[in-house]
Amino acid sequence: PTIALVLAPPILLPAPANGARAPLTFVSQGTTVTADGSFSIVVQPPADVAADAVLRIASHEPVTTRQQVRASIGGKPTALLDQLDIPLAAIPRTPEGALAVTVATESMDVDATRLQIRSAGFYPLTLELVEGDQTSEALTTFVERLGDPAAGDPRIVPLAVGFAAGVNAPPTLQTDGSTVIRATTRADLAALATLLEQATTDIAVSLRPELVDGLARSTDPVDTALLARLSAALATRHQLLSEPYVGVSPSFAVAGSQTKLFADELRRGEDVLSARLGGVDTDRATWFVTEPIDAAGLNLLRELGVRRLIIDASMLPVDETVAAQGIDGRLRAVDVASSDRIPVLISDPFLQQILAAPTDNPALLAHQLLADMTGLQLEASTAAINGPATRAVMFTISDPSTVNLELIHAVMSSIADYPRLKPAGGLDVASSLDRATGDIAVRTVELPAPDIGDATALSFSIGRITDGLTSTQSILPTDDTRPTRWRRLLELIADQDLTTGQRDGYVAQLDGEMGDIRSSIDIKNDAGTISLGGQRSKIPLVITNSSTTPLRVQVRFSSSKLDFPDNGQIVEIDAAEKLLEIPVRVKSSGRFTVTVEIFTADGLQVLVGPTAISAQATILTGLAQVVTGAFALILATWWLQHVRVARRRRLAATAESLGHHPSNGGSESDGPADPPAGGPDDATVVQ
């Protein structure tokens, strides 16, 4: 029941009663007044207001809680304190025809022309048009009567108010290499740019780096202009949060053993944001949580440098947000897997829904939002502990095009002029609240668990495609640009914003493109049986390449009858076919099979499976070599002996012919000549 009471009103503005006179339109009002001082109110009456109408301004007893503020706005203000009736004819008009009232105040009820506001405090005011016996619906505003420190009034400790905004989107890079940015995403980016340009306080900004990269790749002038606006706004002010390049969930990364992938994507995201947005620095210490996350995912963030979280209240169940965490702006904490805690600042769910609520009077709604936050500051000021310094209000905007930008800018302007609230950058709010809380015990909250059931299967797909990409790149020329695009597509597979169909499309595209290249290599095996003569020979092999790109492959052979000195060599196959002559050393004669396989250049993936080639070798081996060698030795010995005998015969024949020659003193009929004096042994005969 309490939750319903708190969250039921879609807006703070009360609905006018049926048949009632149209209310005044709020334009502006001074939010503070000093003792016995004056403040201004500007309101627009209906066009047909009667000339003798009266503006009735009433002050009520000061409020000290948010519930009293909301009750006053809802038509149930605190007790009446004083009332002024001012004829419209006596009120100056602005050039637009609005009533510009200067309200003088007094501490004691003495002067009927002054509105009583007794002492320091936050006072509800009601404004009505009185025309005869008809009174319009009351318009509720508030004014702060400032205290006097000299009189002992306590010093005001302001409540910090911060803003965090972000735009996420599915991947812009498509499977065919084109860039597509949705119309809804452009609307969010345009709204964010306007918010940053007109903001009066710094905003913590979360932008998906792949989306920013898509703006830079796009050739659409609208996208170019959006990127320029964002770059200009972030270059001069605001705070940019770190984000992974694509929407990789830290919980998925842990469950799928892809923590390195997450860390790589985070670093790449930071680099892209800085490069595309004019060198702006990113902050990793504060993380904007917009999706479910578990303790393991939080632990990964902690290890990567995240020290505090900003959480959009829409992530938490309404009952848990209000009943457990409350909407009191106190720091909370979440447990991480390492038994540590991370401080958490949760956006106010009540205020969040008002940002997206339709209104025809944003100035009044901004004033009433200011009053609601003031009620929180007043509650904190009366607490024994956890005062205003240990509380904060955070507005989170995850879909900028769905919120009322005029309302947000009006809220910012109101805060800047009001002493109980202090505008601060989103990162500053989170870090200062963390420091101020110090050793004060904080309540832990439990975030919704993510769906990581397919983490293992998705991780397997990423690993398989990564291996295939590495191997395919190894066979391509070093200047081929396709692997770079493949890696960009591979990154997108892990994006949690993809539908199953979209992810399957990226996987199929990568498998198809890389598979076509790997399957373009084949062996032309139509040479029949290859004859190998001699112990050293060559095997001819024709490898075909049906692609249009020269490819580098590794060729491996195996055979029990052959040795391959250059086995596993890397060869480049032109876009046609190539004849290789593979040196081999034949170990034995006979007919046998040679097996050939072709791998990627890194040797990790098979391009052509085992292919059999028939070979015939004719060489002498073993015993045949011994016998043949012996026969050759005998033949050589015989031939040498034959040569020696033939030589002797020739020498003898020559000598005989010389002995019968006339020059030797004989004739052909003389018979054998006498031997030389020495005899055949060249010895002298002894008598």
XYZ file of C-alpha atoms in Angstrom:
687
model
C 0.000 0.000 0.000
C 2.803 2.417 0.831
C 4.512 1.700 -2.452
C 1.357 2.316 -4.410
C 0.828 5.589 -2.590
C 4.333 6.762 -3.428
C 4.495 5.687 -7.052
C 0.911 5.886 -8.272
C 0.850 9.570 -9.369
C 2.282 9.657 -12.890
C 3.074 13.347 -12.452
C 3.100 15.872 -9.638
C 0.602 18.194 -11.271
C -2.969 17.576 -10.040
C -5.641 17.072 -12.665
C -8.190 19.933 -12.837
C -11.676 19.112 -11.589
C -14.369 18.617 -14.195
C -16.078 21.891 -15.044
C -13.613 23.981 -13.020
C -12.259 27.271 -14.276
C -9.018 26.861 -16.240
C -6.090 27.312 -13.843
C -3.331 29.822 -14.079
C -0.287 28.881 -16.114
C 2.927 29.036 -14.146
C 5.743 30.970 -15.857
C 8.387 31.588 -13.200
C 8.927 32.350 -9.525
C 11.688 33.369 -7.166
C 12.526 30.391 -4.995
C 13.889 32.227 -1.932
C 13.051 35.244 0.156
C 14.786 36.919 3.083
C 13.101 37.986 6.295
C 10.447 40.591 5.453
C 11.716 40.626 1.878
C 9.930 40.235 -1.468
C 9.893 37.657 -4.242
C 8.338 37.586 -7.708
C 5.735 35.321 -9.292
C 4.856 35.359 -12.991
C 1.663 33.578 -14.073
C -0.411 33.608 -17.243
C -4.182 33.961 -16.732
C -6.721 32.563 -19.231
C -7.353 34.806 -22.209
C -10.996 35.340 -21.268
C -10.368 36.268 -17.646
C -12.762 38.900 -16.282
C -11.432 42.420 -15.823
C -12.492 42.463 -12.151
C -10.925 39.091 -11.344
C -8.692 38.737 -8.298
C -5.467 36.794 -7.843
C -5.496 35.065 -4.458
C -2.125 34.094 -3.001
C -2.057 32.053 0.213
C 0.834 30.901 2.384
C 0.671 27.682 4.427
C 2.590 26.248 7.334
C 6.105 25.173 6.330
C 6.723 21.554 5.265
C 9.596 19.356 6.434
C 9.173 16.072 4.486
C 8.693 14.851 0.926
C 5.311 13.443 1.780
C 4.137 16.857 2.945
C 5.472 18.389 -0.276
C 3.613 15.832 -2.385
C 0.439 16.207 -0.348
C 0.531 19.965 -0.889
C 0.979 19.505 -4.641
C -1.835 16.994 -4.642
C -4.294 19.561 -3.242
C -3.864 18.922 0.478
C -1.517 21.641 1.731
C -0.629 22.248 5.335
C -2.681 24.655 7.462
C -3.420 28.107 6.054
C -1.132 30.805 7.370
C -2.045 33.996 5.471
C -3.794 35.173 2.300
C -3.617 38.095 -0.135
C -6.277 39.085 -2.687
C -4.788 41.258 -5.418
C -6.971 42.693 -8.209
C -5.629 41.735 -11.627
C -6.032 45.329 -12.710
C -3.385 46.311 -10.152
C -0.832 43.756 -11.345
C 1.733 44.734 -14.000
C 1.778 42.688 -17.206
C 4.718 41.327 -19.183
C 4.914 41.936 -22.955
C 3.358 38.465 -23.363
C 0.400 39.469 -21.170
C 1.439 37.463 -18.097
C 0.892 38.771 -14.568
C 4.164 39.813 -12.900
C 3.457 39.927 -9.184
C 5.890 41.159 -6.563
C 4.941 39.565 -3.234
C 6.106 41.392 -0.129
C 6.387 39.286 3.027
C 6.354 39.907 6.765
C 7.237 37.873 9.826
C 4.240 39.098 11.890
C 0.665 39.547 10.696
C 0.682 43.341 10.684
C 0.321 44.605 7.107
C -2.624 43.379 5.009
C -0.668 44.023 1.818
C 2.120 41.646 2.850
C 2.055 37.857 2.951
C 2.977 36.390 6.284
C 5.968 34.035 6.243
C 7.012 33.880 9.846
C 10.462 32.315 10.052
C 13.020 30.276 8.183
C 11.423 27.337 6.403
C 9.962 25.938 3.195
C 6.457 27.278 2.598
C 3.748 25.989 0.233
C 1.891 28.685 -1.689
C -1.441 28.351 -3.488
C -2.515 30.681 -6.288
C -6.115 30.938 -7.510
C -8.164 33.131 -9.829
C -11.345 34.408 -8.231
C -14.028 35.631 -10.616
C -17.182 36.447 -8.697
C -18.222 33.207 -7.037
C -16.019 31.043 -9.261
C -12.554 30.004 -8.201
C -10.052 28.302 -10.452
C -8.117 25.180 -9.590
C -5.332 26.028 -7.136
C -1.815 26.263 -8.439
C 0.740 25.094 -5.831
C 4.248 26.513 -5.641
C 6.829 26.887 -2.858
C 9.164 29.530 -1.489
C 12.088 29.207 0.900
C 12.375 31.741 3.730
C 16.111 31.875 4.298
C 17.481 31.732 7.805
C 19.741 34.221 9.493
C 22.956 32.617 10.771
C 23.412 35.570 13.088
C 20.099 34.699 14.716
C 21.178 31.102 15.244
C 19.531 29.559 12.195
C 21.422 26.434 11.075
C 23.630 26.530 8.025
C 22.110 24.861 4.961
C 24.006 21.796 3.732
C 22.897 21.342 0.119
C 21.863 18.065 -1.448
C 23.853 17.111 -4.560
C 21.866 16.543 -7.758
C 23.455 14.907 -10.765
C 22.557 13.679 -14.227
C 23.725 10.676 -16.227
C 22.620 10.082 -19.803
C 23.464 7.530 -22.415
C 22.599 6.114 -25.811
C 23.004 2.472 -26.701
C 22.119 0.827 -29.992
C 22.528 -2.414 -31.943
C 25.666 -2.631 -34.097
C 25.741 -0.247 -37.030
C 28.188 -2.321 -39.107
C 26.225 -4.743 -41.277
C 27.309 -8.088 -42.707
C 27.864 -6.588 -46.156
C 30.163 -3.899 -44.758
C 27.598 -1.087 -44.915
C 26.701 1.174 -41.992
C 23.081 1.445 -40.871
C 21.948 3.784 -38.082
C 18.301 3.504 -37.097
C 15.983 6.491 -37.097
C 15.212 5.948 -33.385
C 18.927 5.950 -32.615
C 19.395 9.208 -34.535
C 16.531 10.717 -32.531
C 18.204 9.688 -29.262
C 21.552 11.099 -30.389
C 19.977 14.377 -31.485
C 18.175 14.692 -28.140
C 21.388 13.911 -26.262
C 23.283 16.539 -28.258
C 20.622 19.130 -27.438
C 20.686 18.145 -23.763
C 24.476 18.520 -23.610
C 24.469 21.820 -25.497
C 21.843 23.443 -23.281
C 22.719 21.869 -19.933
C 23.715 24.204 -17.118
C 25.558 21.435 -15.261
C 27.917 18.670 -16.290
C 26.354 15.356 -17.300
C 27.948 11.917 -17.088
C 27.611 10.546 -20.623
C 27.616 6.925 -21.735
C 27.954 6.318 -25.480
C 28.412 2.997 -27.243
C 31.773 3.336 -29.058
C 30.656 1.205 -32.011
C 27.769 3.633 -32.533
C 30.163 6.599 -32.470
C 32.372 4.704 -34.931
C 29.298 4.195 -37.108
C 28.625 7.940 -37.152
C 32.187 8.479 -38.346
C 31.856 5.811 -41.075
C 28.466 7.005 -42.278
C 28.242 9.106 -45.416
C 24.878 10.579 -44.378
C 25.229 14.330 -43.641
C 22.823 13.941 -40.704
C 25.219 11.527 -39.004
C 28.205 13.738 -39.734
C 26.420 16.681 -38.119
C 25.438 14.603 -35.076
C 29.018 13.514 -34.520
C 30.217 17.108 -34.809
C 27.640 18.297 -32.245
C 28.544 15.557 -29.765
C 32.268 16.179 -30.226
C 31.870 19.919 -29.646
C 29.737 19.448 -26.521
C 32.028 16.848 -24.955
C 35.250 18.628 -25.863
C 34.472 21.612 -23.639
C 32.573 20.069 -20.698
C 30.642 17.067 -19.388
C 32.100 13.693 -18.397
C 32.453 10.680 -20.676
C 32.230 7.193 -19.192
C 34.200 4.206 -20.438
C 32.294 1.570 -22.374
C 33.306 -1.600 -24.238
C 33.355 -1.128 -28.007
C 30.310 -3.375 -28.418
C 27.729 -4.369 -25.835
C 29.629 -7.248 -24.251
C 28.148 -8.065 -20.857
C 30.768 -8.539 -18.132
C 28.665 -11.384 -16.725
C 28.656 -13.119 -20.117
C 32.409 -12.595 -20.414
C 33.025 -14.421 -17.146
C 30.524 -17.215 -17.832
C 31.939 -17.810 -21.314
C 35.612 -17.535 -20.298
C 35.922 -14.390 -22.407
C 37.316 -11.978 -19.821
C 40.209 -11.081 -22.125
C 37.691 -10.267 -24.851
C 35.856 -7.915 -22.481
C 39.085 -6.194 -21.416
C 40.157 -5.816 -25.045
C 36.769 -4.405 -26.018
C 36.892 -1.957 -23.118
C 40.318 -0.657 -24.150
C 39.261 -0.460 -27.781
C 36.080 1.392 -26.797
C 38.064 3.975 -24.839
C 40.435 4.484 -27.761
C 37.606 4.897 -30.276
C 35.692 7.375 -28.101
C 38.801 9.477 -27.611
C 39.724 9.379 -31.300
C 36.252 10.069 -32.675
C 35.261 12.732 -30.138
C 38.205 15.052 -30.397
C 40.595 13.490 -27.893
C 38.253 13.618 -24.897
C 39.308 11.476 -21.912
C 37.087 8.716 -20.590
C 36.459 7.737 -16.965
C 36.505 4.065 -15.959
C 36.085 4.515 -12.188
C 32.294 5.028 -12.431
C 30.112 2.588 -14.365
C 26.596 3.311 -15.641
C 24.617 0.078 -15.177
C 21.675 -0.311 -17.555
C 21.520 -4.122 -17.849
C 21.385 -7.052 -15.399
C 24.715 -8.085 -13.912
C 25.786 -10.745 -11.424
C 28.505 -10.854 -8.757
C 31.040 -12.416 -11.145
C 30.481 -9.638 -13.678
C 30.816 -7.011 -10.965
C 34.053 -8.603 -9.830
C 35.419 -8.334 -13.381
C 34.519 -4.633 -13.444
C 36.229 -4.205 -10.101
C 39.407 -5.844 -11.400
C 39.375 -3.514 -14.404
C 39.246 -0.378 -12.253
C 35.533 0.301 -11.635
C 35.048 1.755 -8.151
C 31.404 2.810 -8.046
C 28.142 2.275 -9.926
C 25.289 4.471 -11.101
C 22.188 2.338 -11.554
C 19.022 3.210 -13.428
C 16.089 2.546 -11.093
C 14.192 0.821 -13.903
C 16.517 -2.156 -13.462
C 15.154 -2.870 -9.982
C 11.688 -4.125 -9.034
C 9.466 -1.321 -7.774
C 8.870 -2.908 -4.404
C 12.572 -3.514 -3.820
C 13.556 -0.077 -4.983
C 11.161 1.712 -2.660
C 10.902 -0.658 0.275
C 14.493 -1.919 0.465
C 16.598 0.854 -1.027
C 14.079 3.597 -0.552
C 14.168 6.841 -2.444
C 16.178 8.668 0.166
C 19.296 9.154 -1.952
C 21.559 7.194 0.371
C 24.550 5.283 -0.917
C 24.034 1.544 -1.297
C 26.423 -1.274 -2.151
C 26.476 -4.509 -4.132
C 28.477 -7.621 -3.316
C 31.059 -8.868 -5.784
C 32.504 -12.348 -6.178
C 35.683 -11.481 -4.292
C 33.720 -10.830 -1.068
C 34.211 -7.126 -1.671
C 31.609 -4.418 -2.208
C 31.091 -1.694 -4.779
C 29.259 1.525 -3.768
C 26.031 2.145 -5.680
C 24.000 5.285 -6.350
C 20.480 4.530 -7.605
C 18.399 7.032 -9.540
C 15.147 8.113 -7.904
C 12.283 6.087 -9.448
C 9.646 8.673 -8.602
C 11.537 11.475 -10.297
C 12.512 9.255 -13.219
C 8.932 8.650 -14.287
C 8.161 12.355 -14.135
C 10.916 13.121 -16.642
C 9.071 11.059 -19.232
C 5.570 12.237 -18.254
C 3.739 14.543 -20.662
C 3.135 18.081 -19.437
C 1.956 21.343 -20.954
C 3.655 23.355 -18.210
C 7.284 22.230 -17.817
C 8.205 25.313 -15.782
C 5.664 24.424 -13.067
C 6.649 20.750 -13.078
C 10.318 21.715 -12.724
C 9.425 23.945 -9.781
C 7.512 21.121 -8.145
C 10.371 18.663 -8.763
C 12.636 21.167 -7.047
C 10.219 21.172 -4.121
C 10.185 17.384 -3.980
C 14.005 17.231 -3.804
C 13.939 19.983 -1.177
C 11.685 17.734 0.915
C 14.408 15.072 0.760
C 17.037 17.608 1.830
C 14.845 18.699 4.740
C 14.415 15.103 5.888
C 18.160 14.528 5.723
C 18.820 17.739 7.656
C 16.849 16.489 10.646
C 18.463 13.024 10.670
C 20.949 12.242 13.428
C 23.236 10.611 10.864
C 23.288 10.391 7.085
C 22.723 14.104 6.633
C 22.442 15.915 3.261
C 26.147 15.390 2.526
C 25.597 11.621 2.544
C 22.612 11.725 0.195
C 22.159 12.686 -3.412
C 19.627 12.663 -6.204
C 20.594 11.149 -9.537
C 18.606 11.494 -12.734
C 19.443 8.806 -15.308
C 18.393 9.166 -18.933
C 18.860 6.082 -21.093
C 16.488 7.127 -23.904
C 16.959 10.878 -24.378
C 14.307 11.175 -27.093
C 11.590 9.977 -24.673
C 12.167 12.601 -21.983
C 11.041 16.198 -21.868
C 14.229 18.144 -22.581
C 12.560 21.445 -21.766
C 11.651 20.040 -18.365
C 15.201 18.823 -17.700
C 16.682 22.196 -18.591
C 14.124 23.927 -16.370
C 15.049 21.604 -13.480
C 18.740 22.349 -13.969
C 18.107 26.091 -13.970
C 15.986 25.863 -10.815
C 18.626 23.864 -8.966
C 21.347 26.340 -9.875
C 19.452 29.174 -8.129
C 18.426 27.294 -4.983
C 20.572 26.954 -1.824
C 19.232 23.584 -0.619
C 20.276 21.821 -3.829
C 23.665 21.713 -5.502
C 24.054 20.799 -9.180
C 27.024 18.529 -9.785
C 28.446 16.413 -12.556
C 27.258 12.822 -12.497
C 30.730 11.499 -11.732
C 31.242 14.100 -9.029
C 27.980 13.147 -7.319
C 28.912 9.467 -7.172
C 32.471 10.037 -5.959
C 31.615 12.761 -3.402
C 28.764 10.679 -1.982
C 31.156 7.738 -1.672
C 33.665 9.877 0.230
C 31.049 11.510 2.465
C 29.527 8.186 3.472
C 32.891 6.970 4.710
C 32.539 4.358 7.450
C 28.760 4.700 7.716
C 27.146 1.291 7.310
C 25.378 0.963 3.976
C 22.715 -1.497 2.937
C 23.530 -3.941 0.181
C 21.199 -4.416 -2.752
C 20.859 -7.312 -5.132
C 20.768 -6.594 -8.828
C 18.731 -8.730 -11.232
C 20.627 -11.730 -12.564
C 21.466 -11.729 -16.282
C 20.511 -14.495 -18.672
C 23.835 -16.141 -19.485
C 22.520 -19.579 -20.445
C 23.984 -19.375 -23.943
C 27.338 -17.968 -22.839
C 29.203 -21.246 -23.352
C 27.788 -21.872 -26.827
C 28.402 -18.285 -27.885
C 31.925 -18.397 -26.503
C 32.575 -21.566 -28.518
C 31.365 -19.834 -31.691
C 33.609 -16.854 -31.026
C 36.612 -19.120 -30.429
C 35.922 -21.195 -33.538
C 35.576 -18.159 -35.783
C 38.626 -16.519 -34.225
C 40.739 -19.583 -35.036
C 39.337 -19.696 -38.563
C 40.059 -16.016 -39.096
C 43.651 -16.362 -37.906
C 44.288 -19.319 -40.200
C 42.554 -17.734 -43.188
C 44.531 -14.532 -42.730
C 47.761 -16.571 -42.785
C 47.140 -17.681 -46.387
C 46.190 -14.240 -47.696
C 48.614 -11.560 -48.902
C 49.781 -9.315 -46.073
C 48.113 -6.260 -47.643
C 44.685 -7.904 -47.959
C 42.078 -5.760 -46.142
C 39.454 -8.433 -45.622
C 40.763 -9.727 -42.266
C 40.325 -6.256 -40.760
C 36.650 -6.218 -41.709
C 36.220 -9.778 -40.488
C 37.580 -8.834 -37.083
C 35.107 -5.969 -36.870
C 32.253 -8.357 -37.684
C 33.604 -10.896 -35.199
C 33.485 -8.269 -32.445
C 29.788 -7.787 -33.033
C 28.889 -11.429 -32.390
C 29.293 -10.927 -28.632
C 27.012 -7.856 -28.566
C 24.178 -8.505 -26.117
C 21.893 -6.178 -28.062
C 21.774 -8.567 -31.024
C 18.833 -10.848 -31.579
C 19.549 -14.513 -32.236
C 18.728 -13.983 -35.905
C 21.093 -11.020 -36.209
C 23.919 -12.919 -34.522
C 23.376 -15.937 -36.772
C 23.616 -13.596 -39.757
C 27.049 -12.334 -38.717
C 28.260 -15.897 -38.046
C 27.011 -17.135 -41.425
C 28.634 -14.216 -43.248
C 32.012 -14.836 -41.639
C 31.866 -18.597 -42.140
C 30.860 -18.113 -45.772
C 33.511 -15.565 -46.751
C 36.400 -17.317 -45.020
C 35.180 -20.748 -46.062
C 35.089 -19.716 -49.721
C 38.751 -18.738 -49.569
C 39.881 -21.860 -47.766
C 37.936 -24.130 -50.120
C 39.477 -22.536 -53.232
C 42.629 -24.669 -52.825
C 42.624 -28.180 -54.320
C 44.946 -30.849 -55.754
C 44.833 -31.813 -59.421
C 45.461 -35.548 -59.250
C 45.056 -37.061 -62.718
C 48.645 -38.015 -63.554
C 48.185 -41.729 -62.881
C 51.132 -43.585 -61.371
C 54.271 -41.495 -60.925
C 57.555 -43.223 -61.850
C 60.543 -42.518 -59.677
C 63.949 -43.526 -61.002
C 67.006 -43.480 -58.827
C 67.446 -42.889 -55.147
C 66.887 -39.146 -55.506
C 63.953 -37.998 -57.546
C 61.050 -35.509 -57.676
C 57.295 -35.869 -57.354
C 55.271 -33.534 -59.600
C 52.182 -32.015 -57.865
C 49.663 -29.585 -59.369
C 47.777 -27.370 -56.853
C 44.831 -25.304 -58.096
C 43.551 -21.978 -56.718
C 40.044 -21.035 -57.826
C 40.069 -17.651 -56.062
C 41.298 -14.395 -57.558
C 43.980 -13.932 -54.906
C 47.394 -15.615 -54.580
C 47.291 -17.844 -51.505
C 50.095 -19.146 -49.285
C 49.705 -22.761 -48.159
C 51.693 -25.440 -46.394
C 52.176 -28.788 -48.221
C 52.842 -31.970 -46.255
C 53.700 -35.464 -47.596
C 53.916 -38.849 -45.961
C 55.048 -42.273 -47.240
C 56.836 -45.250 -45.743
C 58.959 -45.583 -48.892
C 60.110 -41.976 -49.227
C 61.899 -39.272 -47.299
C 60.910 -35.616 -47.938
C 63.751 -33.172 -47.210
C 61.510 -30.085 -47.686
C 58.324 -31.411 -46.093
C 55.928 -28.743 -44.780
C 57.230 -25.995 -47.007
C 55.183 -22.815 -47.544
C 54.353 -22.192 -51.179
C 52.367 -19.435 -52.886
C 49.719 -20.556 -55.322
C 48.745 -18.016 -57.951
C 45.147 -17.493 -58.933
C 45.095 -20.485 -61.292
C 47.294 -23.517 -60.752
C 50.899 -24.232 -59.952
C 53.190 -27.186 -60.636
C 55.389 -28.133 -57.726
C 58.306 -30.559 -58.027
C 58.857 -32.023 -54.595
C 62.356 -33.455 -53.942
C 62.297 -36.968 -52.439
C 64.774 -39.623 -51.418
C 63.623 -43.131 -52.384
C 64.203 -45.775 -49.752
C 63.083 -48.888 -51.719
C 61.718 -49.975 -55.053
C 58.152 -50.974 -55.761
C 54.665 -49.594 -56.110
C 53.335 -47.634 -53.138
C 51.086 -44.711 -52.069
C 52.138 -41.167 -51.226
C 49.709 -39.127 -49.043
C 49.470 -35.364 -49.565
C 47.720 -32.800 -47.291
C 47.492 -29.031 -47.688
C 47.178 -26.761 -44.648
C 46.843 -23.045 -44.032
C 50.180 -21.274 -43.799
C 50.057 -21.373 -39.985
C 49.581 -25.130 -40.182
C 46.455 -25.097 -37.997
C 43.660 -25.835 -40.457
C 43.381 -28.424 -43.199
C 42.553 -27.043 -46.629
C 42.776 -30.325 -48.550
C 42.486 -33.576 -46.654
C 44.675 -36.652 -47.172
C 44.979 -37.324 -50.906
C 46.605 -40.540 -52.208
C 49.089 -40.494 -55.097
C 50.331 -43.761 -56.677
C 54.087 -44.040 -57.235
C 56.471 -46.643 -58.762
C 60.145 -46.629 -57.757
C 62.917 -48.714 -59.412
C 66.229 -48.790 -57.537
C 68.594 -51.548 -56.244
C 68.506 -51.984 -52.536
C 69.589 -54.480 -49.892
C 71.052 -57.865 -51.023
C 70.662 -56.911 -54.663
C 73.020 -54.038 -54.071
C 75.584 -56.380 -52.427
C 75.399 -58.986 -55.199
C 75.529 -56.383 -57.901
C 78.472 -54.717 -56.231
C 80.380 -57.996 -55.980
C 79.649 -58.769 -59.618
C 80.864 -55.347 -60.613
C 84.051 -55.899 -58.602
C 84.708 -59.265 -60.304
C 83.979 -57.748 -63.664
C 86.318 -54.893 -62.958
C 89.086 -57.307 -61.829
C 88.644 -59.452 -64.911
C 88.703 -56.454 -67.158
C 91.841 -55.142 -65.484
C 93.611 -58.528 -65.895
C 92.437 -58.726 -69.473
C 93.850 -55.301 -70.169
C 97.227 -56.240 -68.605
C 97.549 -59.525 -70.587
C 96.619 -57.795 -73.813
C 99.220 -55.161 -73.170
C 101.936 -57.729 -72.591
C 101.068 -59.475 -75.801
C 101.259 -56.270 -77.699
C 104.651 -55.496 -76.185
C 105.966 -58.970 -77.021
C 104.736 -58.751 -80.574
C 106.376 -55.424 -80.954
C 109.701 -56.719 -79.664
C 109.678 -59.712 -82.050
C 109.046 -57.545 -85.020
C 111.920 -55.317 -84.072
C 114.315 -58.305 -83.895
C 113.896 -59.310 -87.620
C 114.113 -55.810 -88.881
C 117.143 -55.117 -91.269
C 118.254 -52.343 -89.073
C 119.129 -54.945 -86.454
C 121.643 -56.793 -88.842
C 119.505 -59.689 -89.738
C 117.192 -60.728 -92.388
C 113.910 -62.283 -92.468
C 115.514 -65.685 -93.314
C 118.213 -65.637 -90.716
C 116.093 -67.151 -88.009
C 116.020 -65.959 -84.454
C 118.602 -63.483 -83.441
C 121.040 -64.151 -80.687
C 119.994 -62.786 -77.359
C 121.689 -59.718 -76.006
C 124.941 -60.051 -74.179
C 123.283 -59.885 -70.865
C 120.786 -62.605 -71.620
C 117.292 -62.441 -70.635
C 118.302 -61.802 -67.051
C 120.972 -59.337 -68.118
C 123.642 -61.520 -66.402
C 127.203 -62.350 -67.612
C 127.847 -66.060 -68.242
C 130.733 -67.367 -66.146
C 132.937 -70.042 -67.797
